[in-house]
C-alpha cells in the first residue's frame, strides 16, 4: 500500500533545523508559506516527519497538535525515534508490524497503545507512509496520529457504534482536506501546481473510498460495490457510462485504499484516452470472490482505439502496481483495439 507522495512535501528540505518549529516561517515565502504555517499550527491532527536516511530514523518535524497529544516539548521530540511513546503495555506484535511496514516503505495504519509524558496511556491510530523525491529517493516518513481511546471504549457498547462512525467520518474528511490543502499550498509556493493537482486528485479519491462507507468501516469491513460507486461517481456522467456487476463482497479496510487508487487511475486514463473520453463510451466493472481472491474485471467499449503506452510512461500505473504488489495482488492490462481490458486480483482476508 506504499503510495509515493511525489513532491507532495516538496516544500520541505534537508537544511539543518528546518523542521524544528512550526513557528519558523522562513521555510516558505509569500502568502502560501503563511497559509501553510497556519494550517500546520491550527489543525487538530497530530503530524510528524521522520528522516529514515539518518541513524535510528529520528523525528525532524512535529506540529503543535503532536506536542499537545503527547505532552512532550519540541526539544524532547525532535531528534528522537518515535519509540519513546511506547510503554509496558504496547503490543509487541503491532510494533513489529509497524516496523516491518516502515522497512518495506509501505503505507500502513495501526492502532497502538502509547504513553504521554505524564505516563497516561492512550490508543493511537497511527498512519505512516513514505515520501519520495523526483528521483525516486526516499526522503521522509510521514506520520499522523489520532487519539482513538474513546473509540476503543465505545466498542464495548453497541449503542455508540453509529456515533463513533460519524465522528470518524468527520475526522477522515478533515484529514484528507488538511493534507490536500497542504499539498496545494506547498505546490503553489514552489511553482508545482500541476504536480500538486496530480497528488490532490489521488488524496480525494482515497477520501471518497472511505467517506460514504464509514458505518461499515466501524465493523472492520467495507462493501466493494459501495466503495466503487463512491470512488467512480465523479467520473460517471449522469450515471450512464459506468455499470457495476458483482456479488456482495466485504473488504478489509486495508485493501480499500489500494483499490480506491487503482480505480481512480483507471478512470482518469479512461477520461483522457479511453471509453470515458467520448459521449457513447462505456465502462463495465465486474467482480467476484473466488479461491480466496477478489477478482475485478474492468472493460472499456465504445471509445477510441487504444494502444499500449511506451514502457516507463504513466507514473499512476507504476504506483498502482506497487500498491497491489505490497498486498500480494496483481494487475494485468490487455490493450485491445476496441477498448482496454484490465484484470485485478487481490487476496481476501479470511
mmCIF file of C-alpha atoms in Angstrom:
data_model
loop_
_atom_site.group_PDB
_atom_site.id
_atom_site.type_symbol
_atom_site.label_atom_id
_atom_site.label_comp_id
_atom_site.label_asym_id
_atom_site.label_seq_id
_atom_site.Cartn_x
_atom_site.Cartn_y
_atom_site.Cartn_z
ATOM 1 C CA UNK A 1 0.000 0.000 0.000
ATOM 2 C CA UNK A 2 3.045 2.171 -0.446
ATOM 3 C CA UNK A 3 1.839 5.175 -2.402
ATOM 4 C CA UNK A 4 4.533 7.661 -3.458
ATOM 5 C CA UNK A 5 3.624 11.182 -2.421
ATOM 6 C CA UNK A 6 5.862 12.571 -5.209
ATOM 7 C CA UNK A 7 6.639 16.233 -4.493
ATOM 8 C CA UNK A 8 3.728 16.428 -2.052
ATOM 9 C CA UNK A 9 6.196 17.656 0.544
ATOM 10 C CA UNK A 10 8.489 19.439 -1.888
ATOM 11 C CA UNK A 11 8.356 22.489 0.351
ATOM 12 C CA UNK A 12 10.408 20.630 2.948
ATOM 13 C CA UNK A 13 14.163 20.218 2.530
ATOM 14 C CA UNK A 14 17.230 18.987 4.400
ATOM 15 C CA UNK A 15 18.512 22.261 5.824
ATOM 16 C CA UNK A 16 19.609 21.866 9.479
ATOM 17 C CA UNK A 17 16.866 22.862 11.889
ATOM 18 C CA UNK A 18 14.395 23.193 9.071
ATOM 19 C CA UNK A 19 11.716 21.234 10.887
ATOM 20 C CA UNK A 20 12.406 22.283 14.426
ATOM 21 C CA UNK A 21 9.399 24.548 14.848
ATOM 22 C CA UNK A 22 6.196 25.374 13.054
ATOM 23 C CA UNK A 23 6.948 28.961 14.012
ATOM 24 C CA UNK A 24 9.964 29.108 11.628
ATOM 25 C CA UNK A 25 8.168 30.843 8.776
ATOM 26 C CA UNK A 26 11.406 31.270 6.827
ATOM 27 C CA UNK A 27 10.867 27.745 5.476
ATOM 28 C CA UNK A 28 8.404 29.220 2.978
ATOM 29 C CA UNK A 29 7.936 32.571 1.330
ATOM 30 C CA UNK A 30 4.888 34.623 0.440
ATOM 31 C CA UNK A 31 1.216 34.076 1.211
ATOM 32 C CA UNK A 32 1.367 30.330 0.526
ATOM 33 C CA UNK A 33 4.030 29.909 3.176
ATOM 34 C CA UNK A 34 1.962 31.785 5.754
ATOM 35 C CA UNK A 35 -1.125 29.721 4.934
ATOM 36 C CA UNK A 36 0.910 26.527 5.232
ATOM 37 C CA UNK A 37 2.228 27.563 8.650
ATOM 38 C CA UNK A 38 -1.281 28.409 9.833
ATOM 39 C CA UNK A 39 -2.672 25.107 8.557
ATOM 40 C CA UNK A 40 0.023 23.116 10.336
ATOM 41 C CA UNK A 41 -0.399 25.109 13.534
ATOM 42 C CA UNK A 42 -4.199 25.059 13.662
ATOM 43 C CA UNK A 43 -5.073 21.566 12.520
ATOM 44 C CA UNK A 44 -6.031 19.241 15.330
ATOM 45 C CA UNK A 45 -4.362 16.342 13.554
ATOM 46 C CA UNK A 46 -1.035 15.444 15.161
ATOM 47 C CA UNK A 47 1.644 15.264 12.452
ATOM 48 C CA UNK A 48 5.330 14.416 12.424
ATOM 49 C CA UNK A 49 8.029 13.664 9.850
ATOM 50 C CA UNK A 50 10.993 11.367 10.365
ATOM 51 C CA UNK A 51 14.207 11.080 8.368
ATOM 52 C CA UNK A 52 14.917 7.404 7.506
ATOM 53 C CA UNK A 53 18.240 8.450 5.976
ATOM 54 C CA UNK A 54 19.586 9.342 9.411
ATOM 55 C CA UNK A 55 20.630 6.799 12.005
ATOM 56 C CA UNK A 56 17.649 5.472 14.010
ATOM 57 C CA UNK A 57 15.119 7.350 11.831
ATOM 58 C CA UNK A 58 14.698 10.408 14.110
ATOM 59 C CA UNK A 59 11.770 12.825 14.125
ATOM 60 C CA UNK A 60 12.718 16.006 12.268
ATOM 61 C CA UNK A 61 9.392 17.842 12.418
ATOM 62 C CA UNK A 62 6.311 17.855 14.637
ATOM 63 C CA UNK A 63 3.391 20.255 14.854
ATOM 64 C CA UNK A 64 1.692 21.711 17.894
ATOM 65 C CA UNK A 65 -1.071 19.082 17.891
ATOM 66 C CA UNK A 66 1.583 16.357 18.185
ATOM 67 C CA UNK A 67 3.154 18.092 21.184
ATOM 68 C CA UNK A 68 -0.216 18.590 22.825
ATOM 69 C CA UNK A 69 -1.193 14.958 22.218
ATOM 70 C CA UNK A 70 1.983 13.540 23.722
ATOM 71 C CA UNK A 71 2.751 16.174 26.372
ATOM 72 C CA UNK A 72 6.396 16.450 25.305
ATOM 73 C CA UNK A 73 8.206 19.670 24.446
ATOM 74 C CA UNK A 74 9.698 20.062 20.991
ATOM 75 C CA UNK A 75 13.292 19.608 22.153
ATOM 76 C CA UNK A 76 12.235 16.310 23.734
ATOM 77 C CA UNK A 77 10.736 15.091 20.427
ATOM 78 C CA UNK A 78 12.917 16.301 17.549
ATOM 79 C CA UNK A 79 15.985 14.116 17.103
ATOM 80 C CA UNK A 80 14.437 11.060 18.758
ATOM 81 C CA UNK A 81 12.864 7.902 17.325
ATOM 82 C CA UNK A 82 9.086 7.624 17.794
ATOM 83 C CA UNK A 83 9.502 4.596 20.045
ATOM 84 C CA UNK A 84 9.749 6.866 23.089
ATOM 85 C CA UNK A 85 5.918 6.901 23.010
ATOM 86 C CA UNK A 86 5.771 3.140 23.649
ATOM 87 C CA UNK A 87 5.385 1.669 27.121
ATOM 88 C CA UNK A 88 4.864 -1.528 29.102
ATOM 89 C CA UNK A 89 1.528 -2.459 27.509
ATOM 90 C CA UNK A 90 2.307 -1.510 23.914
ATOM 91 C CA UNK A 91 1.589 -4.628 21.841
ATOM 92 C CA UNK A 92 4.885 -6.113 20.530
ATOM 93 C CA UNK A 93 3.128 -7.691 17.532
ATOM 94 C CA UNK A 94 1.659 -4.334 16.475
ATOM 95 C CA UNK A 95 5.053 -2.689 16.940
ATOM 96 C CA UNK A 96 6.662 -5.406 14.800
ATOM 97 C CA UNK A 97 4.016 -4.965 12.093
ATOM 98 C CA UNK A 98 4.646 -1.225 12.096
ATOM 99 C CA UNK A 99 8.411 -1.746 11.934
ATOM 100 C CA UNK A 100 8.038 -4.140 9.003
ATOM 101 C CA UNK A 101 5.871 -1.656 7.095
ATOM 102 C CA UNK A 102 8.469 1.078 7.652
ATOM 103 C CA UNK A 103 11.273 -1.191 6.483
ATOM 104 C CA UNK A 104 9.270 -2.140 3.369
ATOM 105 C CA UNK A 105 8.316 1.510 2.689
ATOM 106 C CA UNK A 106 4.619 0.717 2.849
ATOM 107 C CA UNK A 107 1.709 2.924 3.837
ATOM 108 C CA UNK A 108 0.138 1.415 6.918
ATOM 109 C CA UNK A 109 -2.368 2.198 9.665
ATOM 110 C CA UNK A 110 -2.149 0.587 13.099
ATOM 111 C CA UNK A 111 -3.747 1.177 16.469
ATOM 112 C CA UNK A 112 -1.128 1.141 19.194
ATOM 113 C CA UNK A 113 -1.234 1.829 22.917
ATOM 114 C CA UNK A 114 1.102 4.789 23.500
ATOM 115 C CA UNK A 115 2.048 6.818 26.550
ATOM 116 C CA UNK A 116 2.184 10.541 27.196
ATOM 117 C CA UNK A 117 4.965 12.268 29.073
ATOM 118 C CA UNK A 118 2.945 12.100 32.319
ATOM 119 C CA UNK A 119 2.609 8.332 31.938
ATOM 120 C CA UNK A 120 -1.070 8.221 30.941
ATOM 121 C CA UNK A 121 -1.880 5.728 28.192
ATOM 122 C CA UNK A 122 -3.895 6.457 25.045
ATOM 123 C CA UNK A 123 -4.836 4.472 21.957
ATOM 124 C CA UNK A 124 -3.091 5.936 18.944
ATOM 125 C CA UNK A 125 -4.396 5.405 15.395
ATOM 126 C CA UNK A 126 -1.066 5.821 13.651
ATOM 127 C CA UNK A 127 -0.859 6.367 9.885
ATOM 128 C CA UNK A 128 2.646 6.113 8.374
ATOM 129 C CA UNK A 129 3.733 6.456 4.733
ATOM 130 C CA UNK A 130 6.865 7.231 2.667
ATOM 131 C CA UNK A 131 7.604 10.476 0.814
ATOM 132 C CA UNK A 132 9.851 10.297 -2.264
ATOM 133 C CA UNK A 133 11.586 12.938 -4.374
ATOM 134 C CA UNK A 134 11.533 13.199 -8.175
ATOM 135 C CA UNK A 135 14.404 10.722 -8.466
ATOM 136 C CA UNK A 136 12.517 8.047 -6.520
ATOM 137 C CA UNK A 137 14.725 8.522 -3.453
ATOM 138 C CA UNK A 138 13.094 8.095 -0.074
ATOM 139 C CA UNK A 139 13.216 11.455 1.710
ATOM 140 C CA UNK A 140 10.929 11.262 4.738
ATOM 141 C CA UNK A 141 8.308 9.184 6.513
ATOM 142 C CA UNK A 142 5.017 10.958 7.166
ATOM 143 C CA UNK A 143 3.126 10.115 10.342
ATOM 144 C CA UNK A 144 -0.260 11.265 11.606
ATOM 145 C CA UNK A 145 -1.727 10.328 14.977
ATOM 146 C CA UNK A 146 -5.265 10.267 16.310
ATOM 147 C CA UNK A 147 -6.232 9.683 19.916
ATOM 148 C CA UNK A 148 -8.877 6.956 19.482
ATOM 149 C CA UNK A 149 -9.121 5.976 23.148
ATOM 150 C CA UNK A 150 -12.811 6.908 23.140
ATOM 151 C CA UNK A 151 -13.347 4.700 20.101
ATOM 152 C CA UNK A 152 -11.936 1.711 21.952
ATOM 153 C CA UNK A 153 -14.177 2.410 24.929
ATOM 154 C CA UNK A 154 -17.244 2.747 22.713
ATOM 155 C CA UNK A 155 -16.616 -0.643 21.121
ATOM 156 C CA UNK A 156 -17.812 -2.196 24.357
ATOM 157 C CA UNK A 157 -21.219 -0.598 23.830
ATOM 158 C CA UNK A 158 -23.028 -1.332 20.569
ATOM 159 C CA UNK A 159 -25.278 1.677 21.060
ATOM 160 C CA UNK A 160 -22.350 4.018 20.408
ATOM 161 C CA UNK A 161 -21.280 2.403 17.127
ATOM 162 C CA UNK A 162 -23.073 4.854 14.815
ATOM 163 C CA UNK A 163 -21.997 7.846 16.861
ATOM 164 C CA UNK A 164 -18.365 6.821 16.567
ATOM 165 C CA UNK A 165 -18.756 6.195 12.836
ATOM 166 C CA UNK A 166 -19.988 9.761 12.410
ATOM 167 C CA UNK A 167 -17.060 11.096 14.424
ATOM 168 C CA UNK A 168 -14.617 9.017 12.409
ATOM 169 C CA UNK A 169 -16.232 10.280 9.212
ATOM 170 C CA UNK A 170 -15.658 13.855 10.346
ATOM 171 C CA UNK A 171 -12.048 13.114 11.216
ATOM 172 C CA UNK A 172 -11.329 11.326 7.954
ATOM 173 C CA UNK A 173 -12.829 14.178 5.935
ATOM 174 C CA UNK A 174 -10.777 16.633 7.959
ATOM 175 C CA UNK A 175 -7.598 14.617 7.438
ATOM 176 C CA UNK A 176 -7.958 14.423 3.669
ATOM 177 C CA UNK A 177 -8.949 18.108 3.491
ATOM 178 C CA UNK A 178 -5.930 19.203 5.517
ATOM 179 C CA UNK A 179 -3.498 17.056 3.517
ATOM 180 C CA UNK A 180 -4.975 18.312 0.228
ATOM 181 C CA UNK A 181 -4.618 21.907 1.409
ATOM 182 C CA UNK A 182 -1.016 21.372 2.474
ATOM 183 C CA UNK A 183 -0.130 19.790 -0.870
ATOM 184 C CA UNK A 184 -1.772 22.608 -2.830
ATOM 185 C CA UNK A 185 -0.117 25.350 -0.787
ATOM 186 C CA UNK A 186 3.292 23.728 -0.977
ATOM 187 C CA UNK A 187 2.895 23.162 -4.722
ATOM 188 C CA UNK A 188 1.912 26.756 -5.427
ATOM 189 C CA UNK A 189 4.737 28.076 -3.299
ATOM 190 C CA UNK A 190 7.282 26.081 -5.288
ATOM 191 C CA UNK A 191 5.703 26.523 -8.732
ATOM 192 C CA UNK A 192 4.492 22.913 -8.836
ATOM 193 C CA UNK A 193 0.769 23.488 -9.374
ATOM 194 C CA UNK A 194 0.412 20.615 -11.850
ATOM 195 C CA UNK A 195 2.091 18.144 -9.509
ATOM 196 C CA UNK A 196 0.031 19.418 -6.576
ATOM 197 C CA UNK A 197 -3.170 18.846 -8.577
ATOM 198 C CA UNK A 198 -1.954 15.349 -9.510
ATOM 199 C CA UNK A 199 -1.392 14.427 -5.876
ATOM 200 C CA UNK A 200 -4.550 16.105 -4.599
ATOM 201 C CA UNK A 201 -6.761 14.170 -7.028
ATOM 202 C CA UNK A 202 -5.441 10.928 -5.574
ATOM 203 C CA UNK A 203 -5.925 12.090 -1.997
ATOM 204 C CA UNK A 204 -9.517 12.972 -2.859
ATOM 205 C CA UNK A 205 -10.028 9.524 -4.404
ATOM 206 C CA UNK A 206 -8.856 7.952 -1.158
ATOM 207 C CA UNK A 207 -11.266 10.151 0.751
ATOM 208 C CA UNK A 208 -14.202 9.043 -1.392
ATOM 209 C CA UNK A 209 -13.243 5.400 -0.896
ATOM 210 C CA UNK A 210 -13.886 5.769 2.839
ATOM 211 C CA UNK A 211 -16.208 8.730 3.183
ATOM 212 C CA UNK A 212 -19.553 7.099 2.368
ATOM 213 C CA UNK A 213 -18.702 3.741 3.912
ATOM 214 C CA UNK A 214 -17.604 4.531 7.442
ATOM 215 C CA UNK A 215 -20.708 2.983 9.003
ATOM 216 C CA UNK A 216 -19.449 -0.302 7.590
ATOM 217 C CA UNK A 217 -15.813 0.502 8.311
ATOM 218 C CA UNK A 218 -16.573 0.658 12.034
ATOM 219 C CA UNK A 219 -17.102 -3.105 11.869
ATOM 220 C CA UNK A 220 -13.761 -3.587 10.097
ATOM 221 C CA UNK A 221 -15.049 -4.151 6.565
ATOM 222 C CA UNK A 222 -16.438 -2.217 3.601
ATOM 223 C CA UNK A 223 -18.697 -3.381 0.763
ATOM 224 C CA UNK A 224 -16.803 -3.424 -2.533
ATOM 225 C CA UNK A 225 -19.751 -2.251 -4.646
ATOM 226 C CA UNK A 226 -20.488 0.753 -2.454
ATOM 227 C CA UNK A 227 -16.800 1.682 -2.396
ATOM 228 C CA UNK A 228 -16.543 1.504 -6.201
ATOM 229 C CA UNK A 229 -19.571 3.740 -6.728
ATOM 230 C CA UNK A 230 -18.214 6.303 -4.262
ATOM 231 C CA UNK A 231 -14.784 6.446 -5.924
ATOM 232 C CA UNK A 232 -16.025 6.469 -9.531
ATOM 233 C CA UNK A 233 -19.094 8.690 -9.057
ATOM 234 C CA UNK A 234 -17.345 11.905 -10.223
ATOM 235 C CA UNK A 235 -16.283 10.221 -13.483
ATOM 236 C CA UNK A 236 -19.664 8.753 -14.452
ATOM 237 C CA UNK A 237 -21.528 11.397 -16.447
ATOM 238 C CA UNK A 238 -25.148 11.182 -15.366
ATOM 239 C CA UNK A 239 -24.711 7.664 -14.039
ATOM 240 C CA UNK A 240 -24.958 6.093 -17.512
ATOM 241 C CA UNK A 241 -21.357 5.467 -18.528
ATOM 242 C CA UNK A 242 -20.210 3.018 -15.835
ATOM 243 C CA UNK A 243 -22.040 -0.177 -14.916
ATOM 244 C CA UNK A 244 -21.372 -2.451 -11.950
ATOM 245 C CA UNK A 245 -21.973 -6.182 -11.708
ATOM 246 C CA UNK A 246 -20.948 -8.320 -8.793
ATOM 247 C CA UNK A 247 -21.906 -10.197 -5.687
ATOM 248 C CA UNK A 248 -21.806 -8.666 -2.199
ATOM 249 C CA UNK A 249 -18.197 -8.843 -1.024
ATOM 250 C CA UNK A 250 -16.792 -7.330 2.158
ATOM 251 C CA UNK A 251 -13.266 -5.894 2.051
ATOM 252 C CA UNK A 252 -10.787 -5.430 4.839
ATOM 253 C CA UNK A 253 -10.296 -1.684 5.283
ATOM 254 C CA UNK A 254 -6.578 -2.040 4.484
ATOM 255 C CA UNK A 255 -7.453 -3.131 0.925
ATOM 256 C CA UNK A 256 -9.823 -0.233 0.297
ATOM 257 C CA UNK A 257 -7.040 2.347 -0.174
ATOM 258 C CA UNK A 258 -5.278 0.238 -2.803
ATOM 259 C CA UNK A 259 -8.424 -0.487 -4.793
ATOM 260 C CA UNK A 260 -9.644 3.106 -4.487
ATOM 261 C CA UNK A 261 -6.429 4.427 -6.037
ATOM 262 C CA UNK A 262 -6.439 1.681 -8.667
ATOM 263 C CA UNK A 263 -9.960 2.605 -9.774
ATOM 264 C CA UNK A 264 -9.028 6.291 -9.772
ATOM 265 C CA UNK A 265 -6.081 5.667 -12.110
ATOM 266 C CA UNK A 266 -8.184 3.568 -14.474
ATOM 267 C CA UNK A 267 -10.952 6.190 -14.538
ATOM 268 C CA UNK A 268 -8.643 9.152 -15.181
ATOM 269 C CA UNK A 269 -6.923 7.250 -18.002
ATOM 270 C CA UNK A 270 -10.318 6.364 -19.478
ATOM 271 C CA UNK A 271 -11.328 10.041 -19.395
ATOM 272 C CA UNK A 272 -8.122 11.153 -21.114
ATOM 273 C CA UNK A 273 -7.626 8.373 -23.650
ATOM 274 C CA UNK A 274 -10.290 5.678 -23.366
ATOM 275 C CA UNK A 275 -14.008 4.995 -23.303
ATOM 276 C CA UNK A 276 -14.936 7.873 -20.984
ATOM 277 C CA UNK A 277 -13.375 10.394 -23.373
ATOM 278 C CA UNK A 278 -16.426 10.068 -25.668
ATOM 279 C CA UNK A 279 -20.155 10.553 -25.111
ATOM 280 C CA UNK A 280 -21.010 6.969 -26.030
ATOM 281 C CA UNK A 281 -18.186 5.088 -24.355
ATOM 282 C CA UNK A 282 -18.974 2.575 -21.629
ATOM 283 C CA UNK A 283 -17.066 1.012 -18.760
ATOM 284 C CA UNK A 284 -18.216 -2.255 -17.260
ATOM 285 C CA UNK A 285 -16.855 -3.430 -13.915
ATOM 286 C CA UNK A 286 -17.468 -6.983 -12.759
ATOM 287 C CA UNK A 287 -16.182 -8.639 -9.616
ATOM 288 C CA UNK A 288 -16.428 -11.881 -7.717
ATOM 289 C CA UNK A 289 -14.763 -13.649 -4.832
ATOM 290 C CA UNK A 290 -13.163 -16.950 -5.745
ATOM 291 C CA UNK A 291 -10.444 -19.118 -4.239
ATOM 292 C CA UNK A 292 -9.635 -16.582 -1.545
ATOM 293 C CA UNK A 293 -9.216 -13.698 -4.002
ATOM 294 C CA UNK A 294 -11.240 -10.740 -5.158
ATOM 295 C CA UNK A 295 -11.255 -10.734 -8.969
ATOM 296 C CA UNK A 296 -12.137 -7.423 -10.666
ATOM 297 C CA UNK A 297 -12.550 -7.042 -14.439
ATOM 298 C CA UNK A 298 -12.563 -3.546 -15.963
ATOM 299 C CA UNK A 299 -13.719 -3.432 -19.611
ATOM 300 C CA UNK A 300 -13.987 -0.372 -21.858
ATOM 301 C CA UNK A 301 -16.089 -0.213 -25.019
ATOM 302 C CA UNK A 302 -17.222 2.463 -27.458
ATOM 303 C CA UNK A 303 -14.205 4.722 -27.126
ATOM 304 C CA UNK A 304 -11.305 5.460 -29.460
ATOM 305 C CA UNK A 305 -8.855 2.734 -30.406
ATOM 306 C CA UNK A 306 -6.238 2.371 -27.684
ATOM 307 C CA UNK A 307 -2.633 1.261 -27.770
ATOM 308 C CA UNK A 308 -0.201 0.333 -25.042
ATOM 309 C CA UNK A 309 1.805 3.368 -23.858
ATOM 310 C CA UNK A 310 5.613 3.335 -24.125
ATOM 311 C CA UNK A 311 7.397 1.434 -21.374
ATOM 312 C CA UNK A 312 8.153 3.572 -18.350
ATOM 313 C CA UNK A 313 5.367 6.080 -19.067
ATOM 314 C CA UNK A 314 2.499 6.619 -16.669
ATOM 315 C CA UNK A 315 3.520 7.227 -13.055
ATOM 316 C CA UNK A 316 -0.041 6.455 -11.954
ATOM 317 C CA UNK A 317 0.188 2.923 -13.344
ATOM 318 C CA UNK A 318 3.512 2.416 -11.608
ATOM 319 C CA UNK A 319 2.003 3.478 -8.292
ATOM 320 C CA UNK A 320 -0.895 1.046 -8.775
ATOM 321 C CA UNK A 321 1.483 -1.846 -9.465
ATOM 322 C CA UNK A 322 3.468 -1.072 -6.320
ATOM 323 C CA UNK A 323 0.358 -0.774 -4.185
ATOM 324 C CA UNK A 324 -1.061 -4.072 -5.358
ATOM 325 C CA UNK A 325 2.297 -5.838 -5.098
ATOM 326 C CA UNK A 326 2.534 -4.753 -1.455
ATOM 327 C CA UNK A 327 -0.692 -6.695 -0.794
ATOM 328 C CA UNK A 328 0.377 -9.647 -2.974
ATOM 329 C CA UNK A 329 -2.103 -8.551 -5.614
ATOM 330 C CA UNK A 330 -1.696 -8.298 -9.382
ATOM 331 C CA UNK A 331 -2.937 -6.175 -12.273
ATOM 332 C CA UNK A 332 -2.882 -7.162 -15.941
ATOM 333 C CA UNK A 333 -3.550 -4.785 -18.853
ATOM 334 C CA UNK A 334 -4.898 -6.063 -22.183
ATOM 335 C CA UNK A 335 -4.748 -3.274 -24.767
ATOM 336 C CA UNK A 336 -7.495 -4.441 -27.127
ATOM 337 C CA UNK A 337 -8.348 -2.280 -30.172
ATOM 338 C CA UNK A 338 -11.976 -1.995 -29.068
ATOM 339 C CA UNK A 339 -11.014 -0.905 -25.564
ATOM 340 C CA UNK A 340 -8.811 -1.572 -22.577
ATOM 341 C CA UNK A 341 -9.415 -4.699 -20.506
ATOM 342 C CA UNK A 342 -7.884 -4.808 -17.029
ATOM 343 C CA UNK A 343 -7.833 -7.729 -14.583
ATOM 344 C CA UNK A 344 -7.105 -7.002 -10.927
ATOM 345 C CA UNK A 345 -6.613 -9.719 -8.310
ATOM 346 C CA UNK A 346 -6.151 -9.157 -4.581
ATOM 347 C CA UNK A 347 -6.176 -11.702 -1.737
ATOM 348 C CA UNK A 348 -9.156 -11.563 0.579
ATOM 349 C CA UNK A 349 -8.557 -11.634 4.326
ATOM 350 C CA UNK A 350 -10.232 -14.643 5.899
#
